[in-house]
PDB file of C-alpha atoms in Angstrom:
ATOM      1  CA  UNK A   1      -0.020  -0.128   0.040  1.00 46.00           C
ATOM      2  CA  UNK A   2       1.225   3.539  -1.008  1.00 48.00           C
ATOM      3  CA  UNK A   3       1.601   6.241   1.650  1.00 47.00           C
ATOM      4  CA  UNK A   4      -1.391   8.121  -0.314  1.00 46.00           C
ATOM      5  CA  UNK A   5      -3.484   5.209   0.044  1.00 47.00           C
ATOM      6  CA  UNK A   6      -2.856   4.719   3.538  1.00 47.00           C
ATOM      7  CA  UNK A   7      -3.608   8.626   4.119  1.00 46.00           C
ATOM      8  CA  UNK A   8      -6.774   8.158   2.050  1.00 44.00           C
ATOM      9  CA  UNK A   9      -7.829   5.129   4.090  1.00 49.00           C
ATOM     10  CA  UNK A  10      -7.242   6.749   7.466  1.00 51.00           C
ATOM     11  CA  UNK A  11      -9.151   9.759   6.220  1.00 53.00           C
ATOM     12  CA  UNK A  12     -12.273   8.009   4.659  1.00 59.00           C
ATOM     13  CA  UNK A  13     -15.686   9.943   4.913  1.00 63.00           C
ATOM     14  CA  UNK A  14     -17.366   7.282   7.393  1.00 57.00           C
ATOM     15  CA  UNK A  15     -14.250   7.528   9.638  1.00 64.00           C
ATOM     16  CA  UNK A  16     -14.299  11.441   9.467  1.00 75.00           C
ATOM     17  CA  UNK A  17     -18.261  11.234  10.226  1.00 82.00           C
ATOM     18  CA  UNK A  18     -17.740   8.799  13.199  1.00 83.00           C
ATOM     19  CA  UNK A  19     -14.594  10.702  14.751  1.00 86.00           C
ATOM     20  CA  UNK A  20     -16.884  13.086  16.854  1.00 89.00           C
ATOM     21  CA  UNK A  21     -18.450   9.998  18.660  1.00 91.00           C
ATOM     22  CA  UNK A  22     -15.370   8.098  19.167  1.00 91.00           C
ATOM     23  CA  UNK A  23     -13.202   8.458  22.328  1.00 94.00           C
ATOM     24  CA  UNK A  24      -9.224   9.477  22.107  1.00 93.00           C
ATOM     25  CA  UNK A  25      -9.101  11.036  18.625  1.00 86.00           C
ATOM     26  CA  UNK A  26      -7.182  14.312  18.125  1.00 79.00           C
ATOM     27  CA  UNK A  27      -4.165  12.510  19.299  1.00 77.00           C
ATOM     28  CA  UNK A  28      -5.245  11.797  22.860  1.00 87.00           C
ATOM     29  CA  UNK A  29      -4.726   8.580  24.724  1.00 88.00           C
ATOM     30  CA  UNK A  30      -1.799   6.264  25.214  1.00 86.00           C
ATOM     31  CA  UNK A  31      -1.206   4.050  21.927  1.00 87.00           C
ATOM     32  CA  UNK A  32      -2.080   0.663  21.560  1.00 87.00           C
ATOM     33  CA  UNK A  33       1.019  -1.452  22.200  1.00 84.00           C
ATOM     34  CA  UNK A  34      -0.143  -4.719  20.797  1.00 86.00           C
ATOM     35  CA  UNK A  35      -1.660  -7.804  22.528  1.00 85.00           C
ATOM     36  CA  UNK A  36       1.687  -9.246  23.761  1.00 88.00           C
ATOM     37  CA  UNK A  37       2.065  -6.190  25.825  1.00 90.00           C
ATOM     38  CA  UNK A  38      -1.761  -5.975  27.145  1.00 92.00           C
ATOM     39  CA  UNK A  39      -0.839  -7.554  30.651  1.00 92.00           C
ATOM     40  CA  UNK A  40       1.777  -4.501  31.098  1.00 93.00           C
ATOM     41  CA  UNK A  41      -0.958  -2.008  29.689  1.00 94.00           C
ATOM     42  CA  UNK A  42      -3.762  -3.340  31.353  1.00 96.00           C
ATOM     43  CA  UNK A  43      -2.721  -4.989  34.830  1.00 97.00           C
ATOM     44  CA  UNK A  44      -5.735  -3.636  36.958  1.00 98.00           C
ATOM     45  CA  UNK A  45      -8.357  -4.733  34.548  1.00 98.00           C
ATOM     46  CA  UNK A  46      -6.925  -8.283  34.213  1.00 97.00           C
ATOM     47  CA  UNK A  47      -6.068  -8.329  37.760  1.00 97.00           C
ATOM     48  CA  UNK A  48      -9.243  -7.387  38.890  1.00 98.00           C
ATOM     49  CA  UNK A  49     -11.020 -10.409  37.003  1.00 97.00           C
ATOM     50  CA  UNK A  50      -8.162 -13.136  38.101  1.00 97.00           C
ATOM     51  CA  UNK A  51      -8.806 -11.909  41.902  1.00 96.00           C
ATOM     52  CA  UNK A  52     -12.786 -11.733  41.674  1.00 95.00           C
ATOM     53  CA  UNK A  53     -12.932 -15.175  40.432  1.00 96.00           C
ATOM     54  CA  UNK A  54     -10.254 -16.350  42.953  1.00 95.00           C
ATOM     55  CA  UNK A  55     -12.356 -14.840  45.792  1.00 92.00           C
ATOM     56  CA  UNK A  56     -15.764 -15.828  44.478  1.00 92.00           C
ATOM     57  CA  UNK A  57     -15.150 -19.434  43.517  1.00 91.00           C
ATOM     58  CA  UNK A  58     -14.214 -20.686  47.190  1.00 87.00           C
ATOM     59  CA  UNK A  59     -17.068 -18.687  48.688  1.00 81.00           C
ATOM     60  CA  UNK A  60     -19.741 -19.773  46.261  1.00 86.00           C
ATOM     61  CA  UNK A  61     -22.660 -22.297  46.499  1.00 87.00           C
ATOM     62  CA  UNK A  62     -25.033 -23.528  43.931  1.00 87.00           C
ATOM     63  CA  UNK A  63     -28.812 -22.404  44.165  1.00 84.00           C
ATOM     64  CA  UNK A  64     -31.441 -22.194  41.802  1.00 77.00           C
ATOM     65  CA  UNK A  65     -29.247 -23.282  38.897  1.00 78.00           C
ATOM     66  CA  UNK A  66     -26.429 -20.586  39.531  1.00 81.00           C
ATOM     67  CA  UNK A  67     -23.652 -19.935  42.025  1.00 90.00           C
ATOM     68  CA  UNK A  68     -24.306 -17.326  44.693  1.00 88.00           C
ATOM     69  CA  UNK A  69     -21.746 -16.112  47.058  1.00 87.00           C
ATOM     70  CA  UNK A  70     -22.331 -17.612  50.934  1.00 83.00           C
ATOM     71  CA  UNK A  71     -23.426 -14.444  52.539  1.00 79.00           C
ATOM     72  CA  UNK A  72     -23.225 -16.319  55.947  1.00 79.00           C
ATOM     73  CA  UNK A  73     -19.498 -16.524  55.484  1.00 79.00           C
ATOM     74  CA  UNK A  74     -18.690 -12.710  53.877  1.00 84.00           C
ATOM     75  CA  UNK A  75     -21.949 -11.020  54.898  1.00 82.00           C
ATOM     76  CA  UNK A  76     -20.047  -8.755  57.211  1.00 87.00           C
ATOM     77  CA  UNK A  77     -18.019  -7.490  54.517  1.00 89.00           C
ATOM     78  CA  UNK A  78     -20.770  -6.529  52.078  1.00 93.00           C
ATOM     79  CA  UNK A  79     -22.272  -3.003  52.217  1.00 95.00           C
ATOM     80  CA  UNK A  80     -25.589  -2.220  53.780  1.00 96.00           C
ATOM     81  CA  UNK A  81     -27.021   0.942  52.965  1.00 97.00           C
ATOM     82  CA  UNK A  82     -28.265   1.763  56.346  1.00 96.00           C
ATOM     83  CA  UNK A  83     -24.781   1.647  57.758  1.00 96.00           C
ATOM     84  CA  UNK A  84     -24.027   4.907  55.897  1.00 96.00           C
ATOM     85  CA  UNK A  85     -26.239   6.426  58.613  1.00 95.00           C
ATOM     86  CA  UNK A  86     -25.967   3.883  61.422  1.00 95.00           C
ATOM     87  CA  UNK A  87     -22.089   2.611  61.228  1.00 95.00           C
ATOM     88  CA  UNK A  88     -19.986   4.963  58.876  1.00 94.00           C
ATOM     89  CA  UNK A  89     -16.693   3.162  59.671  1.00 94.00           C
ATOM     90  CA  UNK A  90     -18.262  -0.046  58.671  1.00 95.00           C
ATOM     91  CA  UNK A  91     -19.904   1.028  55.582  1.00 95.00           C
ATOM     92  CA  UNK A  92     -16.162   2.672  54.768  1.00 94.00           C
ATOM     93  CA  UNK A  93     -14.662  -0.796  55.207  1.00 94.00           C
ATOM     94  CA  UNK A  94     -17.245  -2.345  52.994  1.00 94.00           C
ATOM     95  CA  UNK A  95     -16.401   0.220  50.251  1.00 93.00           C
ATOM     96  CA  UNK A  96     -13.025  -1.128  50.230  1.00 94.00           C
ATOM     97  CA  UNK A  97     -13.639  -4.820  50.088  1.00 94.00           C
ATOM     98  CA  UNK A  98     -17.020  -5.382  48.641  1.00 94.00           C
ATOM     99  CA  UNK A  99     -16.180  -4.331  45.120  1.00 95.00           C
ATOM    100  CA  UNK A 100     -14.040  -7.441  44.878  1.00 95.00           C
ATOM    101  CA  UNK A 101     -17.055  -9.774  46.030  1.00 93.00           C
ATOM    102  CA  UNK A 102     -19.804 -10.278  43.163  1.00 93.00           C
ATOM    103  CA  UNK A 103     -23.067 -11.451  44.235  1.00 90.00           C
ATOM    104  CA  UNK A 104     -23.406 -14.371  42.010  1.00 91.00           C
ATOM    105  CA  UNK A 105     -22.159 -16.148  38.985  1.00 94.00           C
ATOM    106  CA  UNK A 106     -24.111 -14.040  36.726  1.00 93.00           C
ATOM    107  CA  UNK A 107     -23.151 -10.738  37.990  1.00 95.00           C
ATOM    108  CA  UNK A 108     -19.360 -12.063  37.874  1.00 96.00           C
ATOM    109  CA  UNK A 109     -19.592 -13.009  34.328  1.00 96.00           C
ATOM    110  CA  UNK A 110     -21.265  -9.398  33.479  1.00 97.00           C
ATOM    111  CA  UNK A 111     -18.490  -7.601  35.310  1.00 98.00           C
ATOM    112  CA  UNK A 112     -15.952  -9.838  33.549  1.00 98.00           C
ATOM    113  CA  UNK A 113     -17.407  -8.719  30.145  1.00 98.00           C
ATOM    114  CA  UNK A 114     -17.933  -5.300  30.908  1.00 98.00           C
ATOM    115  CA  UNK A 115     -14.045  -5.042  31.922  1.00 98.00           C
ATOM    116  CA  UNK A 116     -12.869  -6.774  28.811  1.00 97.00           C
ATOM    117  CA  UNK A 117     -14.921  -4.484  26.601  1.00 97.00           C
ATOM    118  CA  UNK A 118     -14.605  -1.153  28.364  1.00 98.00           C
ATOM    119  CA  UNK A 119     -12.109  -1.591  31.322  1.00 98.00           C
ATOM    120  CA  UNK A 120      -9.185  -2.824  29.247  1.00 97.00           C
ATOM    121  CA  UNK A 121      -9.459  -0.242  26.648  1.00 96.00           C
ATOM    122  CA  UNK A 122      -9.795   2.796  29.142  1.00 98.00           C
ATOM    123  CA  UNK A 123      -6.743   1.413  30.943  1.00 97.00           C
ATOM    124  CA  UNK A 124      -4.623   1.106  27.997  1.00 96.00           C
ATOM    125  CA  UNK A 125      -5.525   4.704  26.700  1.00 96.00           C
ATOM    126  CA  UNK A 126      -5.503   6.308  30.053  1.00 96.00           C
ATOM    127  CA  UNK A 127      -3.060   4.449  32.381  1.00 96.00           C
ATOM    128  CA  UNK A 128      -3.392   2.081  35.348  1.00 97.00           C
ATOM    129  CA  UNK A 129      -3.649   4.781  37.906  1.00 97.00           C
ATOM    130  CA  UNK A 130      -6.573   6.600  36.378  1.00 98.00           C
ATOM    131  CA  UNK A 131      -8.481   3.421  35.495  1.00 98.00           C
ATOM    132  CA  UNK A 132      -7.976   2.369  39.427  1.00 98.00           C
ATOM    133  CA  UNK A 133      -9.257   5.948  40.476  1.00 98.00           C
ATOM    134  CA  UNK A 134     -12.249   5.848  38.115  1.00 98.00           C
ATOM    135  CA  UNK A 135     -13.159   2.360  39.091  1.00 98.00           C
ATOM    136  CA  UNK A 136     -13.057   2.793  42.985  1.00 98.00           C
ATOM    137  CA  UNK A 137     -13.927   6.484  42.829  1.00 98.00           C
ATOM    138  CA  UNK A 138     -16.983   6.005  41.222  1.00 98.00           C
ATOM    139  CA  UNK A 139     -18.122   2.956  43.286  1.00 97.00           C
ATOM    140  CA  UNK A 140     -17.801   5.276  46.290  1.00 97.00           C
ATOM    141  CA  UNK A 141     -19.653   8.103  44.383  1.00 98.00           C
ATOM    142  CA  UNK A 142     -22.282   5.958  43.369  1.00 98.00           C
ATOM    143  CA  UNK A 143     -22.769   4.306  46.824  1.00 97.00           C
ATOM    144  CA  UNK A 144     -23.044   7.844  48.479  1.00 97.00           C
ATOM    145  CA  UNK A 145     -25.460   9.120  45.668  1.00 98.00           C
ATOM    146  CA  UNK A 146     -27.533   5.850  45.670  1.00 97.00           C
ATOM    147  CA  UNK A 147     -27.506   5.795  49.436  1.00 97.00           C
ATOM    148  CA  UNK A 148     -28.430   9.280  49.850  1.00 97.00           C
ATOM    149  CA  UNK A 149     -31.339   8.999  47.574  1.00 97.00           C
ATOM    150  CA  UNK A 150     -32.665   5.810  49.456  1.00 97.00           C
ATOM    151  CA  UNK A 151     -32.267   7.366  52.922  1.00 97.00           C
ATOM    152  CA  UNK A 152     -34.240  10.390  51.625  1.00 97.00           C
ATOM    153  CA  UNK A 153     -37.293   8.649  50.344  1.00 97.00           C
ATOM    154  CA  UNK A 154     -37.660   5.295  52.003  1.00 95.00           C
ATOM    155  CA  UNK A 155     -39.822   4.757  54.017  1.00 92.00           C
ATOM    156  CA  UNK A 156     -41.675   8.121  54.588  1.00 91.00           C
ATOM    157  CA  UNK A 157     -41.774   9.372  51.011  1.00 92.00           C
ATOM    158  CA  UNK A 158     -41.923   6.257  48.973  1.00 91.00           C
ATOM    159  CA  UNK A 159     -42.645   2.991  50.514  1.00 87.00           C
ATOM    160  CA  UNK A 160     -42.436   0.199  47.668  1.00 93.00           C
ATOM    161  CA  UNK A 161     -40.826  -3.044  47.592  1.00 93.00           C
ATOM    162  CA  UNK A 162     -37.913  -2.341  45.245  1.00 94.00           C
ATOM    163  CA  UNK A 163     -37.020   0.424  48.146  1.00 96.00           C
ATOM    164  CA  UNK A 164     -37.692  -1.949  51.093  1.00 96.00           C
ATOM    165  CA  UNK A 165     -35.508  -4.813  49.282  1.00 95.00           C
ATOM    166  CA  UNK A 166     -32.629  -2.035  48.658  1.00 96.00           C
ATOM    167  CA  UNK A 167     -32.666  -1.115  52.217  1.00 96.00           C
ATOM    168  CA  UNK A 168     -32.454  -4.637  53.887  1.00 95.00           C
ATOM    169  CA  UNK A 169     -30.231  -6.556  51.276  1.00 94.00           C
ATOM    170  CA  UNK A 170     -26.414  -6.453  50.830  1.00 94.00           C
ATOM    171  CA  UNK A 171     -24.706  -4.781  47.993  1.00 95.00           C
ATOM    172  CA  UNK A 172     -21.290  -5.747  46.559  1.00 95.00           C
ATOM    173  CA  UNK A 173     -19.367  -6.288  43.079  1.00 95.00           C
ATOM    174  CA  UNK A 174     -17.943  -4.417  40.462  1.00 96.00           C
ATOM    175  CA  UNK A 175     -20.553  -3.423  38.185  1.00 97.00           C
ATOM    176  CA  UNK A 176     -20.938   0.215  39.419  1.00 97.00           C
ATOM    177  CA  UNK A 177     -17.068   0.608  38.628  1.00 98.00           C
ATOM    178  CA  UNK A 178     -17.406  -0.675  35.447  1.00 98.00           C
ATOM    179  CA  UNK A 179     -20.229   1.705  34.516  1.00 98.00           C
ATOM    180  CA  UNK A 180     -17.939   4.587  35.961  1.00 98.00           C
ATOM    181  CA  UNK A 181     -15.333   3.400  33.237  1.00 98.00           C
ATOM    182  CA  UNK A 182     -18.054   3.454  30.640  1.00 98.00           C
ATOM    183  CA  UNK A 183     -18.968   7.045  31.678  1.00 98.00           C
ATOM    184  CA  UNK A 184     -15.283   7.945  31.670  1.00 98.00           C
ATOM    185  CA  UNK A 185     -15.149   6.903  28.195  1.00 98.00           C
ATOM    186  CA  UNK A 186     -17.816   8.751  26.981  1.00 98.00           C
ATOM    187  CA  UNK A 187     -16.124  11.658  28.607  1.00 97.00           C
ATOM    188  CA  UNK A 188     -13.122  11.281  26.069  1.00 96.00           C
ATOM    189  CA  UNK A 189     -15.385  11.860  22.966  1.00 96.00           C
ATOM    190  CA  UNK A 190     -16.208  15.001  21.591  1.00 94.00           C
ATOM    191  CA  UNK A 191     -20.117  14.402  21.309  1.00 95.00           C
ATOM    192  CA  UNK A 192     -20.689  12.325  24.286  1.00 96.00           C
ATOM    193  CA  UNK A 193     -24.271  12.038  23.757  1.00 96.00           C
ATOM    194  CA  UNK A 194     -24.641   9.168  21.693  1.00 96.00           C
ATOM    195  CA  UNK A 195     -22.490   6.773  23.912  1.00 97.00           C
ATOM    196  CA  UNK A 196     -24.396   8.035  26.724  1.00 98.00           C
ATOM    197  CA  UNK A 197     -27.835   7.171  25.402  1.00 98.00           C
ATOM    198  CA  UNK A 198     -26.393   3.707  24.407  1.00 98.00           C
ATOM    199  CA  UNK A 199     -25.211   3.080  27.735  1.00 98.00           C
ATOM    200  CA  UNK A 200     -28.518   4.384  29.492  1.00 98.00           C
ATOM    201  CA  UNK A 201     -30.544   2.257  26.898  1.00 98.00           C
ATOM    202  CA  UNK A 202     -28.525  -0.609  27.738  1.00 97.00           C
ATOM    203  CA  UNK A 203     -29.066  -0.440  31.603  1.00 97.00           C
ATOM    204  CA  UNK A 204     -32.834   0.230  30.861  1.00 97.00           C
ATOM    205  CA  UNK A 205     -32.777  -3.070  28.919  1.00 96.00           C
ATOM    206  CA  UNK A 206     -30.891  -5.142  31.370  1.00 95.00           C
ATOM    207  CA  UNK A 207     -33.350  -3.459  34.076  1.00 95.00           C
ATOM    208  CA  UNK A 208     -36.199  -4.802  32.165  1.00 94.00           C
ATOM    209  CA  UNK A 209     -35.059  -8.065  31.387  1.00 93.00           C
ATOM    210  CA  UNK A 210     -33.054  -8.988  34.798  1.00 87.00           C
ATOM    211  CA  UNK A 211     -32.707  -6.541  37.477  1.00 85.00           C
ATOM    212  CA  UNK A 212     -36.015  -5.118  38.358  1.00 89.00           C
ATOM    213  CA  UNK A 213     -34.254  -3.648  41.432  1.00 94.00           C
ATOM    214  CA  UNK A 214     -32.246  -0.599  42.896  1.00 96.00           C
ATOM    215  CA  UNK A 215     -28.938  -1.612  41.022  1.00 96.00           C
ATOM    216  CA  UNK A 216     -29.509   0.575  38.256  1.00 97.00           C
ATOM    217  CA  UNK A 217     -29.499   3.826  40.669  1.00 97.00           C
ATOM    218  CA  UNK A 218     -25.594   2.799  41.392  1.00 97.00           C
ATOM    219  CA  UNK A 219     -24.991   2.060  37.854  1.00 98.00           C
ATOM    220  CA  UNK A 220     -26.329   5.364  36.389  1.00 98.00           C
ATOM    221  CA  UNK A 221     -24.631   7.357  39.647  1.00 98.00           C
ATOM    222  CA  UNK A 222     -21.231   5.809  38.458  1.00 98.00           C
ATOM    223  CA  UNK A 223     -21.683   6.454  34.833  1.00 98.00           C
ATOM    224  CA  UNK A 224     -22.315   9.922  35.606  1.00 98.00           C
ATOM    225  CA  UNK A 225     -19.673  10.483  37.909  1.00 98.00           C
ATOM    226  CA  UNK A 226     -17.320   8.680  35.602  1.00 98.00           C
ATOM    227  CA  UNK A 227     -18.293  11.037  32.928  1.00 98.00           C
ATOM    228  CA  UNK A 228     -17.911  14.085  34.912  1.00 98.00           C
ATOM    229  CA  UNK A 229     -14.398  13.095  35.949  1.00 98.00           C
ATOM    230  CA  UNK A 230     -12.884  12.848  32.631  1.00 97.00           C
ATOM    231  CA  UNK A 231     -15.039  15.555  30.900  1.00 96.00           C
ATOM    232  CA  UNK A 232     -14.064  18.154  33.412  1.00 96.00           C
ATOM    233  CA  UNK A 233     -11.398  17.135  35.855  1.00 95.00           C
ATOM    234  CA  UNK A 234      -8.881  14.810  34.262  1.00 94.00           C
ATOM    235  CA  UNK A 235      -7.078  16.346  31.303  1.00 93.00           C
ATOM    236  CA  UNK A 236      -6.758  14.003  28.330  1.00 89.00           C
ATOM    237  CA  UNK A 237      -3.345  12.393  27.980  1.00 83.00           C
ATOM    238  CA  UNK A 238      -1.576  13.601  24.884  1.00 79.00           C
ATOM    239  CA  UNK A 239      -0.498  10.344  22.709  1.00 75.00           C
ATOM    240  CA  UNK A 240       3.194  10.015  22.629  1.00 69.00           C
ATOM    241  CA  UNK A 241       4.610  10.355  19.075  1.00 63.00           C
ATOM    242  CA  UNK A 242       5.823   7.271  17.228  1.00 59.00           C
ATOM    243  CA  UNK A 243       9.362   6.505  16.822  1.00 52.00           C
TER     244      UNK A 243
END
């Protein structure tokens, strides 16, 4: 291929039209270094996946056709929303540990898929420290936001079974952090509306077919927090020149 052909392909009309909706254009984000260097470029995403399986498998028990974490064994490590107002030190400890403990095998597979699709690319483009900060930072923000909303409306303002279940159940897993990374990716586009709409519609679809609970408040809060972080707080990385 000649250099002229290469330039023509790189600046094709389709690519040009999609550029505003694609993250890390305009020479931002670290360069992709190839699959052989992936463990060095995305150690957090890959390490989280490995650690979450290593933690889940010994603590899981089979019920109703899938595996669930044994809450009798690890329940004291999981987040309970009332602890945000009743036992703040316990809530903080849970926020450190609970993101590593997924509730069931379906959640574990879902988090794995989100990290493989979105977590790795964010870490490759933005770096490991930023990926860790977004993952755990948005998990924290989503917990505070979701917890504050629930405290404000349940049970005096709105007493329905979804809110009652949210108040009494435990919360854990990495899905909120994954949505934080998704929001952060949207924040790196010139026109983020399309990606944000896709992510919100996807969450609405998953809520309708499977969740039917308060989980979406955590997810959407984390999505917003990740978007704000990269859109307004974290300056984009400038891509290093090729040798």
